[in-house]
PDB file of C-alpha atoms in Angstrom:
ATOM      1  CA  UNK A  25     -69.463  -7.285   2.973  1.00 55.00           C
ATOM      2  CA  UNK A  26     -67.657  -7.813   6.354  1.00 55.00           C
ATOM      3  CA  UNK A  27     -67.308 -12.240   6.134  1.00 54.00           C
ATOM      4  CA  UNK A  28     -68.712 -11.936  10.043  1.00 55.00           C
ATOM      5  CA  UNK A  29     -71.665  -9.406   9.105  1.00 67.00           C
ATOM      6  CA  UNK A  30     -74.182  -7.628  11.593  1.00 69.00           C
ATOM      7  CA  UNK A  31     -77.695  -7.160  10.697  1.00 71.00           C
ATOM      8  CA  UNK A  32     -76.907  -3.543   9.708  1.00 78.00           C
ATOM      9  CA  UNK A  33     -74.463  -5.009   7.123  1.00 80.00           C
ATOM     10  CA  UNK A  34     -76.780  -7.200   5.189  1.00 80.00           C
ATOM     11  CA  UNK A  35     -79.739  -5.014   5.237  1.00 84.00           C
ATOM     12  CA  UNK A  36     -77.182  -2.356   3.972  1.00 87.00           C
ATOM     13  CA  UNK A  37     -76.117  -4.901   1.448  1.00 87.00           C
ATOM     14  CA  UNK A  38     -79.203  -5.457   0.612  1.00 85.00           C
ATOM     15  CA  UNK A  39     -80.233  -1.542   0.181  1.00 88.00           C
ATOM     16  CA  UNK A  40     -77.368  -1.278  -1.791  1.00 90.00           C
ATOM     17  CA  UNK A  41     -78.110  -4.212  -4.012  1.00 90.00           C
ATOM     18  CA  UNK A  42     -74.851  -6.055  -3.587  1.00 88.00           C
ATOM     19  CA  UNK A  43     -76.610  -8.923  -2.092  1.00 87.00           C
ATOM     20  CA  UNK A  44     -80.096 -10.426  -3.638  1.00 88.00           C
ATOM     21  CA  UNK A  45     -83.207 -10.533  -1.109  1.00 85.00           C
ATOM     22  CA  UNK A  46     -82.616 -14.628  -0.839  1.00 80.00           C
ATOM     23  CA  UNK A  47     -79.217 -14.013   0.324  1.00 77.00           C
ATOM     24  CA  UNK A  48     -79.830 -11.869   2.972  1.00 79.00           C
ATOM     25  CA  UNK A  49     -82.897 -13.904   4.101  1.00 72.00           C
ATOM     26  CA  UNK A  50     -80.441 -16.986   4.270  1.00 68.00           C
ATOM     27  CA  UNK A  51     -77.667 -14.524   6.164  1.00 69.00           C
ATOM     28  CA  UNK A  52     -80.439 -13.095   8.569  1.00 68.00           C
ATOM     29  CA  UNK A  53     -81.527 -17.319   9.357  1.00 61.00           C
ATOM     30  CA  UNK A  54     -78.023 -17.030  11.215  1.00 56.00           C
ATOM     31  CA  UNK A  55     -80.456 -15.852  13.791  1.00 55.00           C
ATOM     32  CA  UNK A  56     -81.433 -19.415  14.544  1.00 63.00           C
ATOM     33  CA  UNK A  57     -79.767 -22.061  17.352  1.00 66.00           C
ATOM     34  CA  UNK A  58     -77.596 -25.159  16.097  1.00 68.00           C
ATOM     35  CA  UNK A  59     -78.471 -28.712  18.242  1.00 67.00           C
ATOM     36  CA  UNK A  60     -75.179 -29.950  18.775  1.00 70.00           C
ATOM     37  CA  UNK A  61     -76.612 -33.492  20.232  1.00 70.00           C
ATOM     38  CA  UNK A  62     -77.331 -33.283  23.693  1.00 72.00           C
ATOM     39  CA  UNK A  63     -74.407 -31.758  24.622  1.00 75.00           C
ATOM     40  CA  UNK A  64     -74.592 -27.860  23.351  1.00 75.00           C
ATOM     41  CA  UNK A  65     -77.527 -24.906  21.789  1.00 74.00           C
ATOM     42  CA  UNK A  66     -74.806 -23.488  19.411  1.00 73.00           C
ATOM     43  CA  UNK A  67     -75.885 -19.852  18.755  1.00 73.00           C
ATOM     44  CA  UNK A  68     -74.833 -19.496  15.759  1.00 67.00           C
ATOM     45  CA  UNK A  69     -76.299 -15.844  14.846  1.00 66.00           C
ATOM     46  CA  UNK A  70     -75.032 -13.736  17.688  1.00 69.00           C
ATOM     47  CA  UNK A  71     -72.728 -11.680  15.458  1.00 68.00           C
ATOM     48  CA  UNK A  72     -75.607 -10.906  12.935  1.00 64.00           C
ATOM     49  CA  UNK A  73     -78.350 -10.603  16.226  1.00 66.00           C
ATOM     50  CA  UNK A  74     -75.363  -8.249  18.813  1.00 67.00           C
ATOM     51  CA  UNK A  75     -72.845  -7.608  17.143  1.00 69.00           C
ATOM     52  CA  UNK A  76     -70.214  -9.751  19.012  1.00 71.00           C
ATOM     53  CA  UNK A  77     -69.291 -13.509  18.278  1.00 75.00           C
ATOM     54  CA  UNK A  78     -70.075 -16.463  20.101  1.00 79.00           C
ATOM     55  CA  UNK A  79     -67.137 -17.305  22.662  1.00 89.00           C
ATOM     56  CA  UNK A  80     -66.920 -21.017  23.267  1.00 92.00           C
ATOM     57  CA  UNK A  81     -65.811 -20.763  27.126  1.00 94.00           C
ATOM     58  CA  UNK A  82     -62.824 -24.124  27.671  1.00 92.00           C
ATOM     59  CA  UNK A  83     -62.847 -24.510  31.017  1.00 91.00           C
ATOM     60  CA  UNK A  84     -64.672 -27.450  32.843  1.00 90.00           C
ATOM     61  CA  UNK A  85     -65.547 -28.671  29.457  1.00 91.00           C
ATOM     62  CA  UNK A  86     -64.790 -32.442  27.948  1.00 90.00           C
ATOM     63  CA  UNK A  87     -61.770 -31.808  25.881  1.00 88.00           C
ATOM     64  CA  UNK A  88     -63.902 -34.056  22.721  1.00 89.00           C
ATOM     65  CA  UNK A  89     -66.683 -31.889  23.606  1.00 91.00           C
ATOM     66  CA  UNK A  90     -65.020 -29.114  23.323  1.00 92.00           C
ATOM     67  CA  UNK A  91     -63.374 -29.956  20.228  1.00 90.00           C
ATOM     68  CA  UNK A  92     -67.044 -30.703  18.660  1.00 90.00           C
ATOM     69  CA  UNK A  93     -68.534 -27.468  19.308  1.00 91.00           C
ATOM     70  CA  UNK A  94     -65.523 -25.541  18.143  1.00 91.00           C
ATOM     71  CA  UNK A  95     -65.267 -27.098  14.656  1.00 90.00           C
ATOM     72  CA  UNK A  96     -69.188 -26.746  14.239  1.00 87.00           C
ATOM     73  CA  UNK A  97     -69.007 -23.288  14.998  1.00 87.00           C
ATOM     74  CA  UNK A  98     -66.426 -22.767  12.339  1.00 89.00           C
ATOM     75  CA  UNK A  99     -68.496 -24.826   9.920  1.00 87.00           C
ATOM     76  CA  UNK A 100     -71.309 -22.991  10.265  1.00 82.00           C
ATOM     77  CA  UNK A 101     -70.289 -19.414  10.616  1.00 81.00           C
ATOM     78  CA  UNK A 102     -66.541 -19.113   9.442  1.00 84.00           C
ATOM     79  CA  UNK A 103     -65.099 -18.377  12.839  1.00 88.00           C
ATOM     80  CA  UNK A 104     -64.720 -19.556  16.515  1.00 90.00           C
ATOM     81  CA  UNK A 105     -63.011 -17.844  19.762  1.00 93.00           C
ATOM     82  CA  UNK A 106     -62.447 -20.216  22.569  1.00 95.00           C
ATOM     83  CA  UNK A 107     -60.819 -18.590  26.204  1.00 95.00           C
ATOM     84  CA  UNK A 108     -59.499 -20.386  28.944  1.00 95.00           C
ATOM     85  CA  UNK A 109     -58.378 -23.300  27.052  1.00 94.00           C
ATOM     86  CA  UNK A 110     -55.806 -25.397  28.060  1.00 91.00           C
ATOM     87  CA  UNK A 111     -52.329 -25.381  25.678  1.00 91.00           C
ATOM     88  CA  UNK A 112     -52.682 -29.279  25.527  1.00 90.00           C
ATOM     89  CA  UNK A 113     -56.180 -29.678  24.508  1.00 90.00           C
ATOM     90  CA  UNK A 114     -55.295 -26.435  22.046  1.00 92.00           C
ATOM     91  CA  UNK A 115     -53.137 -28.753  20.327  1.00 91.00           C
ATOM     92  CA  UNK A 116     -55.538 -31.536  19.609  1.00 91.00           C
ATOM     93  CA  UNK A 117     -57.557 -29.062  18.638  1.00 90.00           C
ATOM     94  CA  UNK A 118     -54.855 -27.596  15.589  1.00 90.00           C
ATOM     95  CA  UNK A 119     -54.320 -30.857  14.502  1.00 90.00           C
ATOM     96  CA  UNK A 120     -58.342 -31.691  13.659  1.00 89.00           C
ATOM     97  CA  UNK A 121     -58.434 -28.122  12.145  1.00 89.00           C
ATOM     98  CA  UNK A 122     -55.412 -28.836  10.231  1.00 89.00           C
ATOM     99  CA  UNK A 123     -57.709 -31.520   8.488  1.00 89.00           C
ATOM    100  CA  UNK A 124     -60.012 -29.421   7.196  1.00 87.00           C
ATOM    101  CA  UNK A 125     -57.732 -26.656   6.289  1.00 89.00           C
ATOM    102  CA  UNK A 126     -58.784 -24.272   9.632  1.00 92.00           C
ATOM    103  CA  UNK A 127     -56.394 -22.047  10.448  1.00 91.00           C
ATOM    104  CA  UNK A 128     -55.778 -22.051  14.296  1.00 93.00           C
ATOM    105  CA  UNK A 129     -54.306 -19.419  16.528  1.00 93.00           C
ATOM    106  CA  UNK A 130     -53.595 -20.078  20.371  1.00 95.00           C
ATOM    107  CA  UNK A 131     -52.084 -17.290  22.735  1.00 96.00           C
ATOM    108  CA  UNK A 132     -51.244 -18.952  25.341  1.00 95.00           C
ATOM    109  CA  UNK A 133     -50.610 -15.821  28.016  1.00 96.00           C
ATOM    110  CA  UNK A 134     -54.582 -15.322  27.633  1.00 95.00           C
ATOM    111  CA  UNK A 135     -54.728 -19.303  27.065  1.00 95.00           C
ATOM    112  CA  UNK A 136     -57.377 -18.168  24.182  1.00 96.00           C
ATOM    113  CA  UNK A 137     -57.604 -20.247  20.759  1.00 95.00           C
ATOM    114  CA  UNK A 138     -59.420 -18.880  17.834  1.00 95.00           C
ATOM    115  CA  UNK A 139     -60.040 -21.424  14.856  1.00 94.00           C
ATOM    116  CA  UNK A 140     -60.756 -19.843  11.304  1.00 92.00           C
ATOM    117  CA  UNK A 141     -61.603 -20.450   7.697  1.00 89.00           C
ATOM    118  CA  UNK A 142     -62.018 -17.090   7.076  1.00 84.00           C
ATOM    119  CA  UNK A 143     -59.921 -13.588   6.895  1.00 83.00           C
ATOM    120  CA  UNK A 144     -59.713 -11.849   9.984  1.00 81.00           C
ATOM    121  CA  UNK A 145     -62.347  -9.329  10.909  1.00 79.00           C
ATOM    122  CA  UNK A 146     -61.748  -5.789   9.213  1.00 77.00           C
ATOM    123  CA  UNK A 147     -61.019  -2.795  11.562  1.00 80.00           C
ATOM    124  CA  UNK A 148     -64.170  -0.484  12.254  1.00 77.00           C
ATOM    125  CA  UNK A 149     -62.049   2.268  13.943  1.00 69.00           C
ATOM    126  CA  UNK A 150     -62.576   2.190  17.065  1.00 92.00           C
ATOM    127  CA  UNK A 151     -59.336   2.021  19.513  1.00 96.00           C
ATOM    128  CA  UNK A 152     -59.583   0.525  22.537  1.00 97.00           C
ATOM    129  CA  UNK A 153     -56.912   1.272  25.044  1.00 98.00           C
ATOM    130  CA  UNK A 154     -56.232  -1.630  27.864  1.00 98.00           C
ATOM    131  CA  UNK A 155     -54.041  -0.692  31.125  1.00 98.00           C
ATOM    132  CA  UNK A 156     -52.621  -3.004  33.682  1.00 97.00           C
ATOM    133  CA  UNK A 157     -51.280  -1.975  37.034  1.00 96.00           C
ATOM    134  CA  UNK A 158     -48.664  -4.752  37.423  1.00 95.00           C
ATOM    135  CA  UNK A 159     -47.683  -7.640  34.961  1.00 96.00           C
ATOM    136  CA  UNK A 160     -49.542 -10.319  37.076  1.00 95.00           C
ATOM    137  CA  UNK A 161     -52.954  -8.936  35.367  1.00 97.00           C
ATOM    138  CA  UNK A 162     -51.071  -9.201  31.648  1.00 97.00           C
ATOM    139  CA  UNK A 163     -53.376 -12.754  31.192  1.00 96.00           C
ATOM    140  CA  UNK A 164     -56.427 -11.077  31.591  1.00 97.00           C
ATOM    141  CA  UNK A 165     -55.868  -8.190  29.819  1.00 98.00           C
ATOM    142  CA  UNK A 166     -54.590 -10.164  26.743  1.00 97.00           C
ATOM    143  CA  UNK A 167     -58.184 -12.096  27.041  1.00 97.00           C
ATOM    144  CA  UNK A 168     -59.499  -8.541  26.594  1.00 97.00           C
ATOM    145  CA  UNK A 169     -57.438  -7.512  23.713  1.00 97.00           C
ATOM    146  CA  UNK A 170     -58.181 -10.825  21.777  1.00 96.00           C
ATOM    147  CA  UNK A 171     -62.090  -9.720  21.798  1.00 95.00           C
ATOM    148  CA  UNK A 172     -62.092  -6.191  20.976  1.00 95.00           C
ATOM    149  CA  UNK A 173     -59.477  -7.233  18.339  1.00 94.00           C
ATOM    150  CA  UNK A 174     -62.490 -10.002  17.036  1.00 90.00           C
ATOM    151  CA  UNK A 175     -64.976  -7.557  17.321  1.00 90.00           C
ATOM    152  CA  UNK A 176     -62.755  -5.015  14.707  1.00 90.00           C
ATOM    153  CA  UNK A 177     -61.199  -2.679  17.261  1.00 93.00           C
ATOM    154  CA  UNK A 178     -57.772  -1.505  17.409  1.00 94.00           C
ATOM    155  CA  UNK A 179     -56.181  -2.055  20.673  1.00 96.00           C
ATOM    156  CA  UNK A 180     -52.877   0.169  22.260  1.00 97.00           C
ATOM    157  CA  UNK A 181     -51.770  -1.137  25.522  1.00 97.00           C
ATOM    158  CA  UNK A 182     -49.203  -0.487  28.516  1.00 96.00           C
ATOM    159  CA  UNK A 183     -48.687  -2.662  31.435  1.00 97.00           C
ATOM    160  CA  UNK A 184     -47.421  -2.539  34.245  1.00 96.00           C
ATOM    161  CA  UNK A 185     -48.279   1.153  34.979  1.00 95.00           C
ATOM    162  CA  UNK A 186     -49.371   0.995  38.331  1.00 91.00           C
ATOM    163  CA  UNK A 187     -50.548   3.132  41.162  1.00 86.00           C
ATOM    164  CA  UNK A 188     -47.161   2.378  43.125  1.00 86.00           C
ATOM    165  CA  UNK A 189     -45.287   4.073  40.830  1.00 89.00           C
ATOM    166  CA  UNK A 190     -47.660   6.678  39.118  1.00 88.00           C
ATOM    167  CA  UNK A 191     -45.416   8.282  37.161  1.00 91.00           C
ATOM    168  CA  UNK A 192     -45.303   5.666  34.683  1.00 93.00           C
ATOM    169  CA  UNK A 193     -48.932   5.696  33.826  1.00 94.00           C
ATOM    170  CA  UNK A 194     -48.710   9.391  32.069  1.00 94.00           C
ATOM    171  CA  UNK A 195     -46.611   8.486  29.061  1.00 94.00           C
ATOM    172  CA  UNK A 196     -48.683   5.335  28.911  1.00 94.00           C
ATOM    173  CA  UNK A 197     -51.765   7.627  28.957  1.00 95.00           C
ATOM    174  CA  UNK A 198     -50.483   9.349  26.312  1.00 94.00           C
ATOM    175  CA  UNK A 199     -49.611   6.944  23.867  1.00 94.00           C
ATOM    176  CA  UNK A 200     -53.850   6.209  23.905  1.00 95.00           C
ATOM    177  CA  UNK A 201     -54.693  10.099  23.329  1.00 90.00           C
ATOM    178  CA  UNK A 202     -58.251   9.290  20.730  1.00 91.00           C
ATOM    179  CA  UNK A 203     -58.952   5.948  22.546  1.00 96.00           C
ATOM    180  CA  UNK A 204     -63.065   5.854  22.518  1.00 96.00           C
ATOM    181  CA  UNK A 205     -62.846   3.551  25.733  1.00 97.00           C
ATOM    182  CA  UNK A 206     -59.978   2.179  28.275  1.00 98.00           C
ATOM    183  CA  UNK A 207     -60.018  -0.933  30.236  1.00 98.00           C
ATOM    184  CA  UNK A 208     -58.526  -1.152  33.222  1.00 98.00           C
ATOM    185  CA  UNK A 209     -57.144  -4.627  35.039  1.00 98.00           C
ATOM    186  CA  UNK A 210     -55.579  -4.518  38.403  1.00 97.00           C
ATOM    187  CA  UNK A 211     -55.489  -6.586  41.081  1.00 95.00           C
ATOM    188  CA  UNK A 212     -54.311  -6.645  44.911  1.00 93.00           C
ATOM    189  CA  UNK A 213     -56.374  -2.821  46.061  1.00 93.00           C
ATOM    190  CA  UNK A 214     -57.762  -2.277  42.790  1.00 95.00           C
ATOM    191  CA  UNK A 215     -56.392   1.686  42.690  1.00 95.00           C
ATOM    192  CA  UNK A 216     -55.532   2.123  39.071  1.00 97.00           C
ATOM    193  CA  UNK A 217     -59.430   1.797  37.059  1.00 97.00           C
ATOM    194  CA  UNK A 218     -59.806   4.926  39.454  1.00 96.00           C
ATOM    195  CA  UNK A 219     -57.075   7.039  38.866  1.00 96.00           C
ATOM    196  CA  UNK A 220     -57.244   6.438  34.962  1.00 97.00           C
ATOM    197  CA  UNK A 221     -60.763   7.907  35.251  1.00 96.00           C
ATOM    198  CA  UNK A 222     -59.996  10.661  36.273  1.00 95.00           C
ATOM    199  CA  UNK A 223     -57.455  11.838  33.907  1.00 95.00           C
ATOM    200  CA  UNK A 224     -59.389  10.503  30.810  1.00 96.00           C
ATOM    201  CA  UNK A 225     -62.315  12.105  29.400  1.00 94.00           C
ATOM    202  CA  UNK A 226     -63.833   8.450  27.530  1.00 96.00           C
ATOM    203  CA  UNK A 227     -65.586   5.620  29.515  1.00 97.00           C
ATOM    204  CA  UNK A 228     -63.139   3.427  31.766  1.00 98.00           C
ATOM    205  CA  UNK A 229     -63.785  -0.329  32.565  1.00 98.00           C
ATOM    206  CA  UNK A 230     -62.193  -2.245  35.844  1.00 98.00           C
ATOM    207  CA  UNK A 231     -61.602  -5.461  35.475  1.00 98.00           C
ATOM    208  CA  UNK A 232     -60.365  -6.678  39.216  1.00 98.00           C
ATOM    209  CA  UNK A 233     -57.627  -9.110  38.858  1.00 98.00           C
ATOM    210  CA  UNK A 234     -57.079 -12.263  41.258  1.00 96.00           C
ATOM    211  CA  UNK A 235     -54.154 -11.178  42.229  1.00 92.00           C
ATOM    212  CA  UNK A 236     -52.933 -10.768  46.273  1.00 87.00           C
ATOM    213  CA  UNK A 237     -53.511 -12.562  48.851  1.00 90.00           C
ATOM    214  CA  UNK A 238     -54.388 -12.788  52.542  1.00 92.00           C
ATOM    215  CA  UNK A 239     -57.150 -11.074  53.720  1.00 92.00           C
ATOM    216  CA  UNK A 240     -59.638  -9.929  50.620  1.00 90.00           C
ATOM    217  CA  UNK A 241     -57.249 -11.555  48.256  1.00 90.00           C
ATOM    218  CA  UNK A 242     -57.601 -13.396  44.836  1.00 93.00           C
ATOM    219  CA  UNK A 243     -59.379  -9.717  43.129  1.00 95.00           C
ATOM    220  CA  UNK A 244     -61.916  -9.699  46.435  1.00 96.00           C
ATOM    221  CA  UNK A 245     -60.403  -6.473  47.403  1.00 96.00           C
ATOM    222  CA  UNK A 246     -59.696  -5.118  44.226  1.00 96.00           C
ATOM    223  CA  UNK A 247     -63.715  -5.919  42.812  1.00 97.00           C
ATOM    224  CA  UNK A 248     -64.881  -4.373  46.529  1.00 96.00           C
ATOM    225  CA  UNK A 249     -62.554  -0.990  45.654  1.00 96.00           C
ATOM    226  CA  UNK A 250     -63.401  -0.790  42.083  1.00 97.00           C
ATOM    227  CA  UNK A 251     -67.607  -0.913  42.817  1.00 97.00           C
ATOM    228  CA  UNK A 252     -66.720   1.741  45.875  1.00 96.00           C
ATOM    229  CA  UNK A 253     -65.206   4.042  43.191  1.00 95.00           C
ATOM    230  CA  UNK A 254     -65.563   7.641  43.296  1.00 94.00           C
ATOM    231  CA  UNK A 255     -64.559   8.174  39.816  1.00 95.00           C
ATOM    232  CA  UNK A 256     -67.039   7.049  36.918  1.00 96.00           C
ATOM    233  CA  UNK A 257     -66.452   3.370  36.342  1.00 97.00           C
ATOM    234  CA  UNK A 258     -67.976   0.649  34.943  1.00 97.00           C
ATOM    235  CA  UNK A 259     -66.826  -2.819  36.761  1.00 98.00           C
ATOM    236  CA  UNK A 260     -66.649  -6.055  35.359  1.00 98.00           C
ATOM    237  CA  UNK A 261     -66.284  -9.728  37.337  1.00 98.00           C
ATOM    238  CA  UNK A 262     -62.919 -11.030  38.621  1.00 98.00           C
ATOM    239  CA  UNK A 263     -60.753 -12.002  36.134  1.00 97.00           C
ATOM    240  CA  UNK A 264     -63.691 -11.231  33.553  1.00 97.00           C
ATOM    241  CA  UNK A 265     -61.297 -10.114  30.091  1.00 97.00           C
ATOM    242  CA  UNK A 266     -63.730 -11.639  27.740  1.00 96.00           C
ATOM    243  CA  UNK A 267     -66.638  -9.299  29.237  1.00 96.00           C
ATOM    244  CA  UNK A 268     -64.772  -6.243  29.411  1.00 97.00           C
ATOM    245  CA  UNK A 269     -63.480  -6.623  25.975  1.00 97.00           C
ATOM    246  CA  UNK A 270     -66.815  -7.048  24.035  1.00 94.00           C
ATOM    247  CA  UNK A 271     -68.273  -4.377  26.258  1.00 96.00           C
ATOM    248  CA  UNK A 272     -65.381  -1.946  25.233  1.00 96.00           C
ATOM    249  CA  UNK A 273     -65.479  -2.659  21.442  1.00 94.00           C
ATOM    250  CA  UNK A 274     -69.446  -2.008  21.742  1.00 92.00           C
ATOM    251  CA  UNK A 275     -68.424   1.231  23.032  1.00 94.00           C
ATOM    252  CA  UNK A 276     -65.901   1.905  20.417  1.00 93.00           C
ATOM    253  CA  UNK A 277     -68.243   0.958  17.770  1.00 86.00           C
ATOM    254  CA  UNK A 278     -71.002   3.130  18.861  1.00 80.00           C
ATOM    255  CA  UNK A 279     -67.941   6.154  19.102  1.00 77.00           C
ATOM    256  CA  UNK A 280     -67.068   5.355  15.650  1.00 73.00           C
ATOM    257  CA  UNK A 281     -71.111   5.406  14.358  1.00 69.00           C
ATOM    258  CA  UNK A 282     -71.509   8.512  16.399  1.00 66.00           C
ATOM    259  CA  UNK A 283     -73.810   6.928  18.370  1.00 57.00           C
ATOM    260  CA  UNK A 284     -75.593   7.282  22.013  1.00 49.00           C
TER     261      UNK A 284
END
């Protein structure tokens, strides 16, 4: 069985009989909430409950609070993703894991740590293609590949591909031919999420970027032209690469199930 497990794994476990009736009862308790003092409501069953794991966000959190409710995540269910996190606090945080034997991962373009004691998550199939108009909007975009890559996905992506200089996007387009969903990041006007969608025949998600500056700037513009779209988009908050990720590999998923 997958080692991070939805609740159509262990009840097909369980169908199967590769897993007793106590097991899965004591798998399908991941449904409960973890007290972490009075600092934190850990949910500790969100993978089994939706699908997606709970993402510890870093930022504006004490760094020994932080550090708490990352190891007691990994404790408890085998796993922990943590975004925005500084690279200093990141490694205080790889030197407690080290102690118990976690293995720790930072990317620090996306600033996004995930702590382990487990294999990572098997691929489900779906692809997930992820487009940037300009290299600025790389950081959020690698937040987004992190996730779908948690959630199972396989991710193919091209930056820099934007709508000042079209041409480049086709043979990025191409390399994603049987992508089941496309994010799209820009910043500054927010063109690209636009465009994509209407060359692509599989959902498309903007992200707007805080990129630019003057009037509108910091994504303003770019969130304002995305939800004015006349192409079929789904939008996402400014700099928001942790949503559009696990919102893409539910997509993909579903593709891959063959469902609605």
């Amino acid at each position: 069985m997958n080692p991070l497990p939805t609740l159509r794994d262990i009840l097909n476990a369980y169908k199967s009989g590769d897993i007793s009736l106590s097991h899965a009862e004591e798998e399908i308790q991941g449904f409960q909430i973890e007290a972490l003092g009075e600092i934190a409501r850990i949910d500790t069953g969100r993978t089994v409950r939706c699908g997606m794991p709970e993402v510890v966000l870093g930022e504006g959190k004490d760094r020994n609070h932080l550090i708490e409710i990352i190891l007691t995540l990994v404790r408890r269910t085998g796993r922990c993703i943590a975004t925005r996190v500084p690279e200093d606090v990141s490694d205080e945080i790889r030197g407690v894991a080290a102690e118990e034997e976690f293995s720790c991962e930072y990317h620090p373009v996306a600033r996004a740590l995930v702590v382990s004691r487990l294999p990572a998550p098997s691929l489900h199939g779906g692809i997930v293609g992820i487009v940037t108009a300009g290299t600025s909007d790389i950081r959020v975009a690698e937040e987004a590949r992190i996730i779908a890559e948690e959630m199972g996905c396989r991710v193919i992506t091209a930056f820099d591909v934007g709508a000042a200089g079209i041409h480049r996007l086709f043979p990025a387009l191409r390399q994603m031919q049987g992508a089941d969903v496309y994010i799209v990041a820009a910043g500054r006007e927010g063109t690209l999420p636009a465009v994509v969608a209407g060359l692509v025949s599989r959902p498309v998600i903007g992200v707007p970027v805080s990129t630019g500056y003057g009037y509108m700037g910091q994504g303003e513009a770019a969130l304002g032209s995305m939800l004015q779209s006349c192409s079929v988009i789904a939008v996402v908050n400014i700099d928001a690469g942790f949503t559009a990720g696990a919102f893409a590999a539910q997509i993909a998923r579903g593709a891959q199930n063959g469902e609605d």
